[in-house]
C-alpha positions as semicolon CSV with decimal commas, in nm:
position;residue;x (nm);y (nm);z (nm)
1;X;16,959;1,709;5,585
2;X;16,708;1,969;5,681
3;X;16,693;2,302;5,586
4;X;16,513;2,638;5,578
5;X;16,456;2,869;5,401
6;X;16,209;3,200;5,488
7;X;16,012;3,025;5,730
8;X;15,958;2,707;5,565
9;X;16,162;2,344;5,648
10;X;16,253;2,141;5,396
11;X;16,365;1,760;5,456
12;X;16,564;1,728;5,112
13;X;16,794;1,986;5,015
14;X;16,731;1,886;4,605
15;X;16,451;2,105;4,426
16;X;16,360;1,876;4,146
17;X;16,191;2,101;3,831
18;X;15,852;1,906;3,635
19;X;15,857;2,054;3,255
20;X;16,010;1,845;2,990
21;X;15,938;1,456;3,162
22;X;15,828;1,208;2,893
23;X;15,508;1,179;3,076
24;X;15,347;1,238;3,342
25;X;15,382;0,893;3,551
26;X;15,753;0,954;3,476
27;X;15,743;1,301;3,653
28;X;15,558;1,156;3,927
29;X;15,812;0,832;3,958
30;X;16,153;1,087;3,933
31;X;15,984;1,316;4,239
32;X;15,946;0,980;4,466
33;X;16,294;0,872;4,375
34;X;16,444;1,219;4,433
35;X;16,309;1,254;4,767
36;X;16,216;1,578;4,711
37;X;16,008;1,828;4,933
38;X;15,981;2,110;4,659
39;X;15,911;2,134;4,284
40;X;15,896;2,394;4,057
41;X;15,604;2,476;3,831
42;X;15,635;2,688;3,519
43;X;15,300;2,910;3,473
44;X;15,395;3,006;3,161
45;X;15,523;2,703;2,992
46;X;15,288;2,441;3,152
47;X;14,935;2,614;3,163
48;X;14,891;2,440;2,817
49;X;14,838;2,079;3,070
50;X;14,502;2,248;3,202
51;X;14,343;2,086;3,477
52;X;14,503;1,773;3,467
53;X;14,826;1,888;3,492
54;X;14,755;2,113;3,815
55;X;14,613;1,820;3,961
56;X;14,926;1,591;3,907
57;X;15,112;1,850;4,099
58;X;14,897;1,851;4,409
59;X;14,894;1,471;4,379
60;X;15,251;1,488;4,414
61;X;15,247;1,606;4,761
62;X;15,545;1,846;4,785
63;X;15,560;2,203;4,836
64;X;15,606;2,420;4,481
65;X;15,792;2,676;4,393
66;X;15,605;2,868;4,086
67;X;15,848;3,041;3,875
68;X;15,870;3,352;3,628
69;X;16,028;3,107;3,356
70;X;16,033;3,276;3,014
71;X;15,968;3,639;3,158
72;X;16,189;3,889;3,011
73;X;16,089;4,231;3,181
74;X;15,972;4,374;3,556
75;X;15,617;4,387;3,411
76;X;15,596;4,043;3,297
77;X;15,826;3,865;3,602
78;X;15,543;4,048;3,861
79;X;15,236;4,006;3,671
80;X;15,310;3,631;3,662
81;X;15,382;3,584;3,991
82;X;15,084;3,734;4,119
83;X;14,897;3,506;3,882
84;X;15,096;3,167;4,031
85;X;15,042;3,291;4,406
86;X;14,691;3,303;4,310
87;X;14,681;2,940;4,131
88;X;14,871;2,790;4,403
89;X;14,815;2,993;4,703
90;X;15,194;3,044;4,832
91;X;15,396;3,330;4,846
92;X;15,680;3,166;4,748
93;X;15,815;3,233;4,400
94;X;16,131;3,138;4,163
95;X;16,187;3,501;3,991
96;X;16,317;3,458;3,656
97;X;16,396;3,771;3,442
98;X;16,599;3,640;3,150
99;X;16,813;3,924;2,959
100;X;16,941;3,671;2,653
101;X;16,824;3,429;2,451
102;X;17,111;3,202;2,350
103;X;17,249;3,166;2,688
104;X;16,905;3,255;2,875
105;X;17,155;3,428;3,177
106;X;16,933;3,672;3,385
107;X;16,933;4,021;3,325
108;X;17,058;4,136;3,633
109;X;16,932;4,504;3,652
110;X;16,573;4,412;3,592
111;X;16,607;4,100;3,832
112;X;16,673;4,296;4,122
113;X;16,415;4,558;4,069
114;X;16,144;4,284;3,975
115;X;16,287;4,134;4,338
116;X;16,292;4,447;4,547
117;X;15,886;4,495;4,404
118;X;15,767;4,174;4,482
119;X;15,947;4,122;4,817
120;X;15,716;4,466;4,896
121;X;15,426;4,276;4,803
122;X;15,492;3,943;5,070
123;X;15,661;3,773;4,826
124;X;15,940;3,498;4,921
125;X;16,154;3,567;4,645
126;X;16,390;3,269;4,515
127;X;16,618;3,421;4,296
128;X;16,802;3,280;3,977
129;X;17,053;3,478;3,978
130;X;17,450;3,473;3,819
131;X;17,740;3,409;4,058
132;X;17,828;3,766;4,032
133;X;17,894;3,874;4,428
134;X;17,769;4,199;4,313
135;X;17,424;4,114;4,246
136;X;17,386;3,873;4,509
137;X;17,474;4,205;4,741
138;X;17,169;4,386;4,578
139;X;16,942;4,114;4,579
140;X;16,994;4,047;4,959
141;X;16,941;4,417;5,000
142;X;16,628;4,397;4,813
143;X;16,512;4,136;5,062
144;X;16,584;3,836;4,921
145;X;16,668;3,540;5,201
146;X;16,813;3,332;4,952
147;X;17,054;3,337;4,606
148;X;17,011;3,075;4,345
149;X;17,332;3,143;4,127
150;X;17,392;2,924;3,825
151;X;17,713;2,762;3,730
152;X;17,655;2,733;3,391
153;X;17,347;2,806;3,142
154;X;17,027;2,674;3,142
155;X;16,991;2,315;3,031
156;X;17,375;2,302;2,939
157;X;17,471;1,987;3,114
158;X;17,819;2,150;3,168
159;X;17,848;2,140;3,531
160;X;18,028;2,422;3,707
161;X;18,255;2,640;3,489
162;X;18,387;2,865;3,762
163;X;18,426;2,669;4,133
164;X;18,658;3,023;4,238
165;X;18,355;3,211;4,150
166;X;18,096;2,953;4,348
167;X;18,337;2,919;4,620
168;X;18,400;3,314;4,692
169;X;17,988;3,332;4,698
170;X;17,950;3,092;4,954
171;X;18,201;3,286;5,178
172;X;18,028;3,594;5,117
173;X;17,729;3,495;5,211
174;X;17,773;3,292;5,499
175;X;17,403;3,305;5,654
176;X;17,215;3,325;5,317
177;X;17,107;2,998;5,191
178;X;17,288;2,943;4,864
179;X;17,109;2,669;4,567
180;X;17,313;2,649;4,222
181;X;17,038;2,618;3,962
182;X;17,090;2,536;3,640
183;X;17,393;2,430;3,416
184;X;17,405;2,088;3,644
185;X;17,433;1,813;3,418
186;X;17,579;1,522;3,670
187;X;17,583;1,372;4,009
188;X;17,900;1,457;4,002
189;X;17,853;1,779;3,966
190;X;17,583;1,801;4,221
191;X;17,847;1,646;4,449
192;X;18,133;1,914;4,373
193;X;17,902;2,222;4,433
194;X;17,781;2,067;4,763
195;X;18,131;2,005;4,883
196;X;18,163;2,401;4,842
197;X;17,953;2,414;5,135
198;X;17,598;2,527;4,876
199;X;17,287;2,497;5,097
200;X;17,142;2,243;4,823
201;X;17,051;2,225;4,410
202;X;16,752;2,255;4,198
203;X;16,755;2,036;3,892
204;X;16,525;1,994;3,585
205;X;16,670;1,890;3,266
206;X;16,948;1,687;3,371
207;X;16,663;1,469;3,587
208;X;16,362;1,478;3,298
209;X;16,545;1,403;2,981
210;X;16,794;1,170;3,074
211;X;16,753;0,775;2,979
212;X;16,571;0,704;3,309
213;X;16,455;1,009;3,460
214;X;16,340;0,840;3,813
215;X;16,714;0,635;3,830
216;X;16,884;0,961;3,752
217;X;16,678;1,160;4,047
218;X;16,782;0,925;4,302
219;X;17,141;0,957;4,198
220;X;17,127;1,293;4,225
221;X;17,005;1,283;4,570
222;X;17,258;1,058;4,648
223;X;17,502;1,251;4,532
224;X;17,368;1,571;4,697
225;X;17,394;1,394;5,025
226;X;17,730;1,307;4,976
227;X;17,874;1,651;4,895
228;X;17,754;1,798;5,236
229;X;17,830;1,540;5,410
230;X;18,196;1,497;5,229
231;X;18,165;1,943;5,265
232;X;18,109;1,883;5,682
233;X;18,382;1,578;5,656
234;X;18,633;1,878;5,556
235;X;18,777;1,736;5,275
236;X;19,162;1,770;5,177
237;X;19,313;2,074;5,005
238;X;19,451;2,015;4,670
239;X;19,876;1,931;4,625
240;X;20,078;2,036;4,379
241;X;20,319;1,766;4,523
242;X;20,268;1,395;4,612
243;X;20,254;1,303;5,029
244;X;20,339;0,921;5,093
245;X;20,055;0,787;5,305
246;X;20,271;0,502;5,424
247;X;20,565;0,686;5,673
248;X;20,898;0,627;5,545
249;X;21,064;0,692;5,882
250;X;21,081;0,381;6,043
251;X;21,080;0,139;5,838
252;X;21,224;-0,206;5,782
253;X;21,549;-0,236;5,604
254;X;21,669;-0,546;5,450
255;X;22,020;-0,643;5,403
């Protein structure tokens, strides 16, 4: 189940977000049931938890991912990641540059310049990004190693609303390490976009505010496992018509 992406390996191929848990032993329960090797920290949203908050994250013992959540300009998107690589001494970084507020969907234009700056400045840029092949094309060119398109908005629940539009990504970008993030709602769902042959899935809301947070991480994982291995299995094509497993040529007749 191993992956990489930049330079570093990760064991799980689920990125499990921390805002929004019920508390923090909850958090710390769903990221040892996910399996996890990465979590993403909001330095916006979470710098309210001081001290004690920083500290549950390093207690977790994962990797993190700090991300540009609630940045809505180049300015802001670099300015707080230079802040994050400073708190948490990586160069790795979820970019973030959200162009509307109802449906929180990037703003494309200023995401790739905001990516193109901070991949100049050692960044490992992470990308949430739309499933537009498009952008993904100037975001790679910027110098981004990996896409993180989302298949539906932000906190939605909805689950993929375009698999044509997922799929035709994934054969685009062949080498590029592909995560859907956000819109994921179900293991199911986790399950369909990994059969598309996605690298892996990051998941917050789905995980933190359902009825039990640390149950519903370890379905997801299970669920993520099964989609690449079901994607690797080479599942069959949709019919249009039924196919009789049991051969008709052959077979008894009774007078």
């Amino acid at each position: 189940m191993a992956f990489t992406i930049y330079d570093d390996v990760f064991a799980s191929r689920l990125i499990l977000g921390t805002a929004q848990y019920p508390s923090p032993a909850v958090l710390a329960d769903a990221v040892k049931r996910s399996g996890t090797a990465l979590v993403t920290v909001s330095l916006r949203r979470e710098s309210g938890g001081g001290d004690a908050f920083w500290q549950l994250i390093r207690d977790l013992g994962v990797m993190v991912l700090p991300n540009t959540a609630g940045c809505h300009s180049v300015r802001e998107a670099v300015t707080t990641a230079e802040m994050a690589r400073e708190l948490f001494q990586t160069d790795r970084i979820k970019l973030e540059v959200i162009g509307h507020h109802d449906t929180l969907q990037p703003d494309v234009f200023a995401l790739v310049e905001a990516a193109g700056e901070l991949t100049a400045r050692g960044f490992k840029v992470y990308p949430y990004t739309t499933d537009d092949l498009v952008v993904g094309e100037r975001l790679v060119e910027a110098g981004c190693k990996v896409l993180m398109p989302w298949c539906a908005p932000i906190g939605s629940a909805r689950g993929p609303r375009d698999l044509h539009a997922l799929r035709a990504l994934r054969a685009a970008f062949p080498e590029i390490p592909l995560i859907v993030d956000a819109g994921l709602g179900r293991p199911s769902h986790a399950a369909a976009v990994m059969e598309l042959g996605f690298d892996g899935v990051l998941l917050n809301t789905a995980v933190a505010r359902a009825g039990d947070p640390a149950a519903m991480a370890a379905a997801f994982a299970s669920a993520v496992t099964a989609g690449r291995t079901a994607h690797h299995a080479v599942p069959l094509e949709p019919r249009d018509m039924a196919v009789p497993s049991t051969p008709v040529i052959g077979r008894a007749v009774f007078a």
